[in-house]
């Protein structure tokens, strides 16, 4: 497996097997080195059925950082030499607080490299494992129809006054991690991507922390 | 021919010899002496930068025996004449006349005069001609001097020979052409003045400019070169990409498709048009013609269009290029029970959102009340702006945290990345991303999901959601054939587990396994970080919820094989 576009990032390789009714993780290379030529493993051709294929996922993180992650995923046939090229990194999302009180709301903005044309997203997660999660995703088509496919500008909807809305779903108070994400994918599906032989996925995330009152 | 003033006699020389007569005058002894000189040959051919010689013959008459001095005049600068000897005495009757022609002397015929003088007699003169010829030479030119060729294609140029005093054959070749660049000359050894060069570019040659040296080799003049600049460029082209390319839309509504033109070495205008649309389906493109890269394709579906799947063709035309056609697969649906053009169906009662709202275009958010039929709860609404948003708020309780934890993948990989790995409701587990355990959940947690898309994308997502939230099951399986110190990764459906021999519980518990038949794949790793040495595949396992895989997952058993790596 030859990996490019990572410039010293630590790399982890996952190999998966996609069958007619399953999508299973087969092996993980967690050595975490920056070696850009490394083996990958999958089923022997004799163990594969018609329609089976492999997924090779490579995760890249800059050394000694936790705020950036890039993913390159290739769906390929029988095990053979493969080349994976990563997409660009993302910039740090810009966060502005819009409201406090029972339902704190924020605005999230960021630029999108043209390579990531499938979707853009923001995930907000409490640093505590027991906290709430909030995610926004916009498709590339939506962003383009909104006038700018190369940027996202998300505002948490103010639904706190609506009947039936649980205020307990608010962002958890304290430190939260905000992750901006973007995806390119050559297969089908928009919100739920569907693996197919030959399709490729490129994704990147960039995180910062915020304090939620 | 030259005539002496005194004698006035003319001598008509033979073809190769001019004879000059000089007579009259008195010698020192009082006798009448004379001298006569002639040159052989009278015309001397010499190349530029070369030399040659003539022979001067002296005839003495009238008993004259004095010394005779020789001088030369009349030739242009760059041509020098020498005499050996320059003074003829005694019995000397001949002198060698050397002629040296400089390289800069222009080709042509020049006339020189040799004068012979002696004391007491009339001088004698004669003329000779030096025919200066050019050095045999040739030069090469390539027309055109620049070729633009696509990878995998070829181009032609003419190689012209400009000959100077040279008629020999020239052999052509390319001098150390760049990798992937080859050339064929027809003819390869022309006796004439032209050859046709066909330059071929291999398919793997990267676009760029490549200097190619055309080399001619000829006996005599030697090697001469000319340079041909080959520009390898992708052919003018473009592709039409549509997003989304397949979606569902409620009849009586519209949907927006983004048209993206992927141009390659082409900046011309592209005109887009919907063609052969079924009755009731129309499309508008803004802009319909563009030199840019985007257009917005709005598809309007009339209320009378029958539900079904339609393939729409979007044709692109551009001057000089063949037409491109892109397709949109349009699923026209009927009015849903809720009365809107988008409906989200949740088929697993445990995964129904506790709150649901939508936004039409950029309008105000509106809450939606679901209606339940059997196990399925539906949230239906209407989008009129061609795009909008939906908000779903899910509550995860301690009771179902182990079965499904939508937030778990988020914590390590991000939900969208994990979605492609395990589906929206899948749990990516294993060494990299471990789901939250129930013990860590002291209270309910909420996941709020806001999705923005076109009407078609959201309508399709609403349809897909039910399939993605099919009930799951929990299955156990016993691992065998993993010695102490080794570990295995085992996946059932999309539920993956890490088994560390000596520390993991056995049997393994696979939670969140999709209902129905699933396959199991697994690998055994003998050394951390090494590639697996065994792989196992068990297919079409139809285990009920709470059941166990009948046979052990035995990495030394007959289903185990060596993986390919």
XYZ file of C-alpha atoms in Angstrom:
778
model
C 0.000 0.000 0.000
C 1.540 3.277 -1.097
C 0.230 6.337 0.724
C 0.784 9.914 -0.372
C -0.348 13.363 0.654
C 0.334 12.837 4.361
C 3.615 14.704 5.020
C 4.769 12.901 8.130
C 1.398 12.060 9.607
C 1.070 8.953 11.702
C -0.896 6.380 9.772
C -3.177 3.543 10.718
C -4.519 1.084 8.195
C -7.767 -0.824 8.429
C -8.810 -3.512 6.015
C -12.397 -4.556 5.748
C -14.377 -7.089 3.807
C -17.635 -6.134 2.142
C -19.903 -9.036 1.254
C -23.451 -9.233 0.045
C -24.850 -8.893 3.547
C -22.010 -7.685 5.751
C -19.317 -5.109 6.132
C -16.762 -6.472 8.532
C -13.475 -5.234 9.900
C -10.797 -7.801 9.102
C -7.495 -6.347 10.244
C -6.017 -3.233 11.732
C -2.450 -2.007 11.430
C -2.169 0.208 14.462
C 1.580 0.668 14.397
C 0.959 4.368 13.956
C 4.148 5.071 12.088
C 4.529 7.526 9.253
C 5.766 4.846 6.863
C 4.015 5.480 3.577
C 4.666 2.090 2.074
C 3.276 -0.744 4.116
C 1.466 -4.015 3.709
C -2.238 -4.515 3.811
C -4.084 -7.776 4.213
C -7.336 -9.212 2.989
C -8.976 -12.430 1.997
C -7.204 -14.770 -0.358
C -8.926 -14.905 -3.744
C -10.082 -18.443 -3.047
C -11.920 -17.262 0.049
C -13.806 -14.511 -1.767
C -17.227 -14.954 -3.293
C -18.590 -13.173 -6.304
C -19.438 -9.630 -5.289
C -17.020 -9.510 -2.360
C -14.559 -6.673 -2.212
C -12.211 -5.059 0.258
C -12.133 -1.687 1.904
C -8.786 -0.148 2.783
C -9.070 2.696 5.248
C -6.070 4.793 6.152
C -6.268 7.235 9.021
C -3.720 10.029 9.168
C -3.052 12.187 12.194
C -0.227 14.690 12.607
C 2.225 13.572 15.281
C 1.406 14.614 18.831
C -1.928 16.134 17.885
C -5.504 15.093 18.459
C -7.357 17.839 16.642
C -6.836 16.675 13.095
C -7.747 13.526 11.290
C -7.881 12.606 7.674
C -9.267 9.443 6.174
C -8.696 7.860 2.808
C -10.769 4.846 1.932
C -10.565 2.754 -1.207
C -12.887 -0.086 -2.097
C -10.919 -2.558 -4.143
C -11.075 -6.138 -5.328
C -8.619 -8.900 -4.462
C -5.498 -7.969 -2.560
C -2.975 -6.257 -4.795
C -0.696 -3.230 -4.641
C -2.736 -0.107 -4.087
C -2.080 3.617 -3.971
C -3.943 5.944 -1.630
C -3.711 9.718 -1.846
C -5.109 11.881 0.902
C -7.168 15.006 0.431
C -6.168 18.362 1.921
C -6.439 19.235 5.565
C -9.255 21.389 6.904
C -9.002 24.719 8.628
C -10.125 25.179 12.197
C -13.856 25.932 12.369
C -14.800 29.403 13.534
C -17.252 29.295 16.429
C -19.368 32.154 17.751
C -21.818 31.932 20.607
C -25.288 33.216 19.703
C -27.324 32.520 22.814
C -26.942 31.463 26.412
C -29.602 30.401 28.875
C -31.474 27.103 28.763
C -30.494 26.383 25.213
C -27.057 27.760 24.343
C -26.611 28.104 20.631
C -23.569 28.579 18.458
C -22.665 29.454 14.885
C -20.021 27.454 13.051
C -18.226 28.625 9.933
C -15.395 27.319 7.837
C -13.931 27.005 4.383
C -14.188 23.834 2.332
C -11.447 22.738 -0.045
C -13.036 22.011 -3.438
C -11.910 18.417 -3.196
C -14.521 17.740 -0.532
C -17.721 18.093 -2.501
C -20.013 15.515 -0.931
C -20.834 17.106 2.386
C -19.681 19.278 5.244
C -20.458 18.716 8.876
C -20.036 19.984 12.376
C -20.057 17.697 15.388
C -20.216 19.002 18.921
C -19.482 16.510 21.660
C -19.166 16.886 25.351
C -15.715 16.041 26.592
C -17.418 13.942 29.217
C -18.445 10.528 27.950
C -21.907 11.026 29.373
C -22.625 14.267 27.522
C -24.898 15.073 24.638
C -23.946 15.216 20.996
C -25.021 17.649 18.321
C -24.302 17.241 14.670
C -25.068 19.276 11.559
C -24.493 18.018 8.057
C -25.146 19.762 4.746
C -24.810 18.116 1.380
C -22.695 19.608 -1.360
C -25.833 20.132 -3.409
C -27.418 22.089 -0.588
C -24.351 24.267 -0.144
C -24.172 24.916 -3.870
C -27.857 25.806 -3.991
C -27.244 28.142 -1.076
C -24.690 30.024 -3.115
C -21.290 28.839 -1.927
C -20.163 25.230 -2.117
C -16.749 26.171 -0.750
C -17.812 27.185 2.736
C -20.178 26.181 5.473
C -22.042 28.502 7.788
C -24.141 26.568 10.253
C -26.289 28.034 12.970
C -27.862 25.817 15.592
C -31.605 26.153 14.978
C -33.532 27.821 17.789
C -36.169 25.226 18.487
C -36.050 25.505 22.264
C -39.484 27.102 22.470
C -41.257 24.515 20.372
C -43.722 22.130 21.900
C -42.159 18.796 22.621
C -38.553 19.865 22.346
C -36.522 18.398 25.217
C -34.298 21.078 26.691
C -32.200 18.250 28.092
C -30.929 17.817 24.548
C -29.021 21.077 24.838
C -25.269 21.054 24.535
C -23.747 19.724 27.704
C -22.302 22.410 29.908
C -18.546 22.514 30.123
C -15.896 21.685 27.627
C -17.110 20.434 24.276
C -15.157 19.412 21.229
C -16.246 20.973 17.951
C -15.162 19.031 14.881
C -15.548 20.399 11.401
C -15.646 17.690 8.792
C -15.831 17.342 5.047
C -16.189 14.382 2.750
C -15.614 13.479 -0.846
C -17.066 10.195 -2.028
C -17.337 8.753 -5.521
C -19.949 6.163 -4.690
C -23.662 6.520 -4.196
C -25.460 7.916 -1.200
C -25.402 11.349 0.323
C -26.223 11.113 4.016
C -25.456 7.419 4.180
C -22.650 6.460 1.881
C -22.850 3.100 0.179
C -19.645 1.233 -0.494
C -19.171 -0.127 -3.972
C -16.222 -1.657 -5.747
C -13.998 1.089 -7.086
C -15.452 3.901 -5.032
C -13.245 6.195 -2.988
C -13.777 8.282 0.082
C -11.685 11.188 1.309
C -12.523 12.895 4.551
C -10.951 15.322 6.946
C -11.826 16.686 10.348
C -10.430 19.544 12.399
C -11.358 20.149 16.001
C -11.270 22.821 18.649
C -12.765 22.988 22.096
C -15.373 25.399 23.340
C -16.864 26.107 26.721
C -20.616 25.790 26.835
C -22.286 27.738 29.653
C 44.541 36.976 -73.152
C 47.051 39.760 -72.683
C 48.938 41.700 -75.266
C 52.283 43.459 -74.705
C 52.370 47.099 -75.600
C 55.519 46.815 -77.627
C 55.062 43.719 -79.681
C 51.372 44.160 -80.175
C 51.137 40.556 -81.040
C 48.375 38.408 -79.890
C 48.725 34.865 -78.795
C 45.812 32.688 -78.704
C 46.363 30.105 -76.078
C 45.121 26.655 -75.901
C 42.125 25.886 -73.752
C 44.140 25.090 -70.683
C 46.999 27.516 -71.130
C 47.275 31.203 -71.490
C 50.431 32.361 -73.042
C 51.633 35.856 -72.599
C 54.275 37.216 -74.858
C 56.635 39.916 -73.726
C 59.213 41.148 -76.139
C 61.302 44.195 -76.953
C 63.803 45.975 -74.855
C 67.465 45.614 -74.695
C 69.304 43.292 -72.317
C 72.464 44.503 -70.557
C 74.539 42.976 -73.316
C 72.632 44.978 -75.821
C 70.574 42.109 -77.103
C 66.749 42.246 -77.278
C 65.473 40.013 -74.432
C 61.985 38.974 -73.433
C 60.057 36.825 -70.970
C 56.856 34.965 -71.311
C 54.793 33.382 -68.486
C 51.915 31.018 -68.488
C 49.788 29.306 -65.812
C 48.468 25.796 -65.706
C 45.608 25.467 -65.110
C 44.146 28.876 -65.657
C 41.143 28.231 -63.398
C 41.609 26.904 -59.903
C 38.619 25.614 -57.883
C 39.031 26.111 -54.153
C 36.500 25.576 -51.309
C 35.962 28.215 -48.711
C 38.719 27.811 -46.164
C 40.739 25.691 -48.576
C 43.731 26.104 -50.832
C 45.124 24.996 -54.177
C 48.024 25.654 -56.488
C 48.905 26.523 -60.045
C 52.127 26.054 -61.930
C 53.741 29.062 -63.477
C 56.034 28.439 -66.431
C 58.651 30.996 -67.516
C 60.020 31.198 -71.027
C 62.986 33.414 -71.568
C 63.653 34.885 -75.008
C 66.319 36.867 -76.699
C 69.033 35.504 -74.513
C 67.641 37.101 -71.392
C 68.982 35.384 -68.275
C 68.275 37.867 -65.496
C 66.238 37.349 -62.348
C 62.466 37.490 -62.719
C 60.269 38.575 -59.791
C 56.684 37.384 -59.449
C 53.787 39.289 -57.901
C 50.030 38.716 -57.762
C 47.200 41.249 -57.706
C 43.498 41.470 -58.261
C 42.072 38.924 -55.862
C 39.717 39.976 -53.055
C 40.567 40.199 -49.410
C 40.812 36.800 -47.850
C 42.489 35.242 -50.856
C 46.248 35.075 -50.637
C 48.703 34.064 -53.307
C 52.247 32.835 -52.789
C 55.019 31.966 -55.220
C 57.610 29.314 -54.654
C 60.081 30.579 -55.634
C 59.026 34.184 -55.765
C 62.102 35.104 -57.793
C 63.173 32.960 -60.677
C 66.892 32.982 -61.477
C 69.288 31.038 -63.544
C 67.733 28.020 -65.066
C 64.537 28.088 -63.025
C 61.593 27.913 -65.393
C 58.686 27.201 -63.100
C 57.180 28.425 -59.838
C 54.377 27.037 -57.766
C 51.567 29.529 -57.248
C 49.748 28.763 -54.017
C 46.246 30.139 -53.499
C 44.641 30.124 -50.063
C 40.975 31.079 -49.684
C 39.693 32.270 -46.326
C 36.532 30.754 -44.886
C 34.748 34.082 -45.109
C 35.344 34.612 -48.801
C 32.067 34.498 -50.610
C 31.644 31.812 -53.228
C 32.268 33.112 -56.749
C 34.804 33.381 -59.561
C 37.589 35.849 -59.003
C 40.245 36.913 -61.513
C 43.805 37.510 -60.439
C 46.832 38.765 -62.302
C 50.388 37.501 -62.057
C 53.073 39.882 -63.062
C 56.635 38.950 -63.875
C 59.151 41.719 -63.829
C 62.851 41.860 -64.518
C 65.409 44.564 -64.995
C 65.850 45.835 -68.499
C 62.947 44.133 -70.139
C 59.259 44.615 -70.345
C 57.234 42.830 -67.702
C 54.951 40.021 -68.560
C 51.518 39.373 -67.086
C 48.907 36.723 -67.192
C 45.596 36.161 -65.495
C 43.988 33.247 -63.730
C 40.677 32.560 -62.158
C 39.970 31.267 -58.686
C 36.578 29.587 -58.440
C 35.614 29.742 -54.755
C 33.048 27.121 -53.873
C 31.067 26.787 -50.685
C 31.845 24.077 -48.140
C 29.370 21.178 -48.423
C 26.805 21.931 -45.762
C 23.220 21.340 -44.763
C 20.882 22.672 -42.121
C 17.647 21.325 -40.695
C 14.405 23.054 -39.887
C 11.253 21.541 -38.435
C 7.870 22.847 -39.512
C 5.914 23.447 -37.400
C 8.422 24.072 -34.655
C 5.869 23.183 -31.983
C 3.528 20.218 -31.835
C 0.735 19.775 -29.308
C -0.081 16.121 -28.828
C -2.318 14.317 -26.365
C -1.037 11.384 -24.336
C -1.469 8.218 -26.350
C -1.655 10.131 -29.629
C 0.769 11.248 -32.330
C 1.493 14.283 -34.442
C 3.403 15.079 -37.622
C 5.968 17.641 -38.597
C 8.107 18.161 -41.701
C 11.854 18.080 -41.395
C 13.349 20.190 -44.181
C 16.928 20.012 -45.393
C 18.586 23.193 -46.646
C 21.515 21.951 -48.726
C 24.591 23.967 -49.701
C 26.995 22.386 -52.148
C 25.875 19.065 -50.748
C 23.782 16.384 -52.350
C 24.442 13.399 -50.129
C 21.945 11.443 -48.047
C 21.012 12.527 -44.528
C 20.037 9.935 -41.933
C 17.457 11.087 -39.384
C 16.866 10.072 -35.787
C 15.684 11.591 -32.511
C 18.581 12.300 -30.175
C 17.816 10.876 -26.708
C 14.109 11.665 -26.751
C 12.292 12.006 -23.404
C 10.818 8.774 -22.021
C 7.581 7.917 -23.737
C 8.351 10.070 -26.778
C 9.215 8.280 -30.012
C 9.650 9.431 -33.578
C 9.499 7.806 -37.003
C 10.932 9.487 -40.113
C 9.567 8.800 -43.573
C 11.916 8.489 -45.321
C 14.494 7.933 -42.640
C 17.361 8.654 -45.069
C 16.092 11.111 -47.647
C 18.141 11.941 -50.709
C 15.774 14.846 -51.255
C 15.069 17.789 -49.074
C 12.270 16.635 -46.789
C 11.183 13.894 -44.443
C 7.950 13.528 -42.477
C 8.410 13.017 -38.758
C 5.652 11.281 -36.822
C 5.997 11.868 -33.089
C 4.132 9.456 -30.816
C 3.423 10.111 -27.143
C 2.897 7.212 -24.777
C -0.283 7.247 -22.764
C 1.577 7.675 -19.491
C 3.495 10.796 -20.428
C 2.579 13.648 -18.125
C 1.348 16.899 -19.634
C 4.120 19.417 -20.145
C 6.572 20.770 -22.673
C 9.246 18.442 -23.980
C 12.086 19.594 -26.269
C 12.863 16.971 -28.898
C 16.107 17.089 -30.843
C 15.950 15.992 -34.467
C 19.386 14.795 -35.506
C 20.673 14.438 -39.050
C 23.864 12.579 -39.865
C 25.580 12.822 -43.258
C 28.928 11.825 -44.641
C 30.990 14.934 -44.961
C 29.124 17.674 -43.156
C 28.457 15.351 -40.225
C 25.748 15.826 -37.576
C 23.289 18.669 -37.637
C 20.292 19.143 -35.335
C 17.049 21.015 -35.072
C 14.727 21.329 -32.101
C 11.063 20.482 -32.053
C 9.059 21.541 -29.029
C 6.440 18.939 -28.164
C 3.710 20.043 -25.821
C 1.885 17.132 -24.271
C -1.558 18.301 -23.304
C -4.723 16.535 -22.424
C -7.235 16.833 -25.198
C -9.924 19.415 -24.754
C -12.642 17.702 -22.843
C -15.252 18.094 -20.203
C -17.564 15.886 -18.215
C -20.940 16.587 -16.734
C -21.299 15.582 -13.117
C -24.647 15.747 -11.399
C -25.279 15.871 -7.689
C -27.399 14.141 -6.727
C -27.574 11.816 -9.682
C -30.345 9.696 -8.223
C -33.052 10.777 -5.859
C -36.717 10.608 -5.077
C -39.120 13.461 -5.531
C -42.782 13.851 -4.791
C -44.916 14.483 -7.843
C -46.227 18.011 -7.923
C -42.956 19.322 -6.552
C -39.521 20.180 -7.815
C -35.982 19.261 -7.027
C -32.625 20.860 -7.585
C -29.667 19.089 -9.137
C -26.294 20.718 -9.147
C -24.507 20.485 -12.461
C -20.736 20.536 -12.294
C -18.608 20.677 -15.394
C -15.257 19.004 -14.976
C -13.180 20.700 -17.627
C -9.859 19.536 -18.965
C -7.930 21.847 -21.258
C -11.184 23.324 -22.403
C -12.609 26.745 -21.578
C -15.283 27.032 -24.233
C -18.981 27.484 -23.780
C -21.110 24.488 -22.886
C -24.809 24.510 -23.561
C -26.958 22.280 -21.382
C -30.430 21.016 -22.115
C -32.815 18.409 -20.807
C -33.828 16.093 -23.612
C -36.576 13.590 -24.134
C -38.159 14.252 -20.777
C -41.338 12.276 -20.070
C -44.591 14.227 -20.233
C -45.141 16.258 -17.095
C -41.457 16.506 -16.204
C -39.672 19.688 -17.175
C -36.301 21.084 -16.373
C -34.659 24.468 -16.351
C -30.986 25.194 -16.245
C -29.542 28.399 -14.880
C -27.402 29.220 -16.708
C -28.261 27.133 -19.738
C -24.983 28.065 -21.428
C -21.836 28.728 -19.525
C -18.128 29.069 -19.765
C -18.027 28.397 -16.047
C -18.189 25.158 -14.185
C -21.589 25.083 -12.555
C -25.245 25.318 -13.344
C -28.370 24.641 -11.337
C -30.790 22.166 -12.848
C -34.305 22.484 -11.446
C -36.598 19.593 -12.240
C -40.326 20.151 -11.954
C -42.519 17.084 -11.680
C -46.165 17.634 -12.537
C -48.917 16.296 -10.346
C -50.052 14.022 -13.163
C -46.771 12.154 -13.474
C -47.204 8.512 -12.576
C -45.053 7.278 -9.692
C -42.075 5.327 -10.939
C -38.462 5.567 -11.880
C -37.487 7.873 -14.730
C -34.131 8.420 -16.315
C -33.601 11.975 -17.480
C -30.913 12.898 -19.979
C -29.016 16.120 -19.723
C -27.119 16.845 -22.925
C -24.134 19.127 -23.094
C -22.994 20.561 -26.401
C -19.811 22.467 -27.048
C -18.214 23.612 -30.258
C -15.598 21.209 -31.520
C -16.383 18.473 -29.032
C -18.721 15.552 -29.105
C -21.823 15.902 -27.003
C -21.832 14.712 -23.435
C -24.881 13.177 -21.831
C -25.399 12.788 -18.098
C -28.269 10.982 -16.521
C -30.467 11.621 -13.534
C -32.435 8.770 -12.067
C -35.608 10.273 -10.759
C -37.924 8.296 -8.536
C -41.322 9.939 -8.575
C -43.355 9.100 -5.525
C -46.996 9.617 -4.750
C -48.307 11.798 -1.975
C -47.315 10.253 1.368
C -49.869 9.649 4.090
C -48.706 12.702 5.960
C -49.457 14.933 3.049
C -45.919 16.195 2.399
C -43.291 15.539 -0.218
C -40.735 14.313 2.304
C -41.351 11.681 4.895
C -38.972 10.144 7.360
C -39.877 6.641 8.424
C -38.458 5.054 11.552
C -39.036 1.325 11.616
C -37.339 0.529 14.920
C -39.496 1.828 17.783
C -36.414 2.207 19.945
C -34.898 4.631 17.455
C -37.786 7.024 16.924
C -36.687 10.605 17.587
C -38.248 12.310 20.561
C -38.441 15.540 18.600
C -38.570 16.221 14.877
C -38.661 19.516 12.962
C -38.017 20.745 9.450
C -37.064 23.908 7.634
C -38.385 24.770 4.146
C -35.616 26.575 2.321
C -34.345 29.160 4.762
C -37.727 29.684 6.400
C -38.643 29.184 10.019
C -38.221 25.790 11.617
C -41.466 23.887 12.103
C -42.071 20.970 14.489
C -43.545 17.806 13.009
C -45.709 15.344 14.847
C -45.174 11.775 13.838
C -47.865 9.252 13.175
C -47.386 5.593 13.919
C -48.643 2.637 11.950
C -47.598 -0.725 13.301
C -43.912 -0.494 14.213
C -43.250 2.397 11.859
C -43.420 6.046 12.842
C -43.513 8.594 10.024
C -42.735 12.295 10.048
C -44.054 13.940 6.864
C -43.710 17.512 5.699
C -43.600 19.567 2.536
C -40.628 21.417 1.054
C -41.439 24.027 -1.560
C -38.083 25.775 -1.880
C -36.221 22.858 -3.424
C -34.054 22.461 -0.344
C -34.391 22.454 3.391
C -33.371 20.887 6.662
C -34.557 18.291 9.139
C -33.757 18.046 12.814
C -34.047 14.804 14.746
C -33.416 14.553 18.462
C -32.686 11.050 19.696
C -32.589 10.001 23.309
C -30.335 7.136 24.245
C -31.221 5.369 27.435
C -29.123 3.155 29.597
C -31.267 0.242 28.471
C -30.360 0.445 24.814
C -26.902 1.930 25.080
C -25.244 -1.401 24.496
C -27.472 -2.218 21.553
C -27.111 1.020 19.681
C -25.048 4.023 20.565
C -25.309 6.564 17.799
C -22.787 8.801 19.442
C -20.101 6.202 19.831
C -18.576 6.429 16.379
C -18.562 10.186 16.664
C -16.166 10.112 19.518
C -13.282 8.739 17.490
C -13.915 8.911 13.791
C -16.720 11.361 13.230
C -20.184 10.170 12.340
C -19.914 10.619 8.592
C -16.717 8.648 8.321
C -18.077 5.899 10.457
C -21.305 5.857 8.492
C -19.609 4.435 5.472
C -18.002 1.827 7.628
C -20.954 0.593 9.537
C -24.043 2.489 8.541
C -25.706 5.246 10.485
C -26.783 2.987 13.315
C -23.703 0.822 13.259
C -21.158 0.802 15.998
C -17.547 0.796 14.963
C -15.676 -1.052 17.585
C -12.330 -2.634 18.042
C -9.008 -1.171 19.031
C -9.582 2.198 17.398
C -13.102 3.091 18.401
C -14.710 1.518 21.407
C -18.396 2.140 22.099
C -19.426 3.673 25.325
C -20.312 1.074 27.877
C -23.583 1.188 29.709
C -21.799 1.577 32.998
C -20.557 4.987 31.966
C -24.066 6.275 31.285
C -25.468 7.727 34.450
C -28.264 9.618 32.699
C -29.918 9.637 29.323
C -27.922 11.336 26.614
C -29.250 13.076 23.521
C -28.037 13.173 19.986
C -29.352 16.034 17.891
C -28.921 15.598 14.179
C -29.547 18.402 11.671
C -29.389 17.507 8.007
C -29.507 20.018 5.162
C -30.129 18.839 1.634
C -32.171 19.265 -1.482
C -35.743 18.099 -1.460
C -34.765 14.990 -3.355
C -31.871 14.196 -1.038
C -33.980 14.550 2.064
C -36.828 12.552 0.547
C -34.394 9.766 -0.289
C -32.869 9.921 3.176
C -36.309 9.586 4.699
C -36.852 6.452 2.668
C -33.407 5.062 3.451
C -33.647 5.712 7.153
C -36.041 2.875 7.718
C -33.728 0.392 6.069
C -30.796 1.690 8.079
C -32.602 1.284 11.357
C -33.749 -2.265 10.956
C -33.784 -4.212 14.196
C -30.544 -5.657 15.364
C -29.686 -8.666 17.425
C -27.081 -9.840 19.865
C -25.166 -12.999 19.045
C -22.397 -14.864 20.820
C -19.559 -16.789 19.301
C -16.746 -18.873 20.752
C -13.249 -18.200 19.473
C -10.717 -21.003 19.148
C -7.269 -21.367 17.675
C -5.805 -18.170 19.108
C -2.842 -19.047 21.336
C -1.985 -17.037 24.397
C -0.307 -13.761 23.442
C -2.050 -13.567 20.129
C -5.243 -11.732 19.260
C -8.007 -11.794 16.700
C -10.405 -9.332 15.114
C -13.808 -10.823 14.393
C -16.704 -9.079 12.639
C -20.236 -10.360 12.400
C -22.335 -8.296 10.032
C -20.992 -4.869 10.850
C -20.281 -5.617 14.503
C -16.560 -5.990 15.121
C -14.894 -7.297 18.249
C -11.332 -7.634 19.424
C -10.406 -10.930 21.023
C -7.188 -10.993 23.050
C -6.290 -14.501 24.053
C -5.953 -14.756 27.788
C -7.792 -11.548 28.617
C -10.983 -11.329 26.526
C -14.081 -13.134 27.605
C -14.974 -16.137 25.501
C -17.515 -16.451 23.932
C -17.509 -13.004 22.394
C -20.728 -10.999 22.370
C -21.629 -9.269 19.121
C -24.154 -6.492 19.743
C -25.903 -4.508 17.045
C -25.762 -7.285 14.489
C -28.223 -6.639 11.650
C -31.099 -9.052 11.709
C -31.227 -11.777 9.114
C -28.374 -13.588 7.458
C -24.936 -12.123 7.942
C -21.353 -13.123 7.226
C -18.517 -13.425 9.696
C -14.958 -12.452 8.851
C -12.015 -12.603 11.168
C -8.266 -12.533 11.305
C -5.656 -13.821 13.739
C -2.597 -11.725 14.488
C 0.347 -13.471 16.053
C 2.403 -10.361 16.743
C 1.119 -6.883 17.437
C 1.491 -4.771 14.355
C 2.110 -7.720 12.070
C -0.162 -8.793 9.271
C -2.555 -11.606 10.114
C -1.489 -15.167 9.581
C -4.992 -16.605 9.428
C -8.309 -15.409 8.074
C -11.685 -16.965 8.426
C -14.985 -16.465 6.599
C -18.293 -17.976 7.676
C -21.150 -17.093 5.388
C -24.910 -16.782 5.666
C -25.128 -17.210 9.411
C -28.775 -16.901 10.431
C -28.551 -16.771 14.188
C -31.571 -15.619 16.204
C -31.320 -12.758 18.664
C -29.608 -14.030 21.794
C -28.341 -17.144 20.042
C -24.858 -18.452 19.434
C -22.889 -19.313 16.353
C -23.191 -23.132 16.138
C -19.555 -23.891 15.464
C -16.591 -22.219 17.058
C -14.728 -19.481 15.238
C -11.691 -21.710 14.922
C -8.612 -20.176 13.359
C -7.095 -23.631 13.129
C -10.244 -25.150 11.690
C -11.168 -26.026 8.120
C -12.719 -22.578 7.433
C -9.450 -20.863 8.263
C -7.117 -19.906 5.462
C -3.995 -17.915 4.966
C -4.903 -14.342 4.099
C -3.477 -12.540 1.101
C -1.096 -9.741 2.020
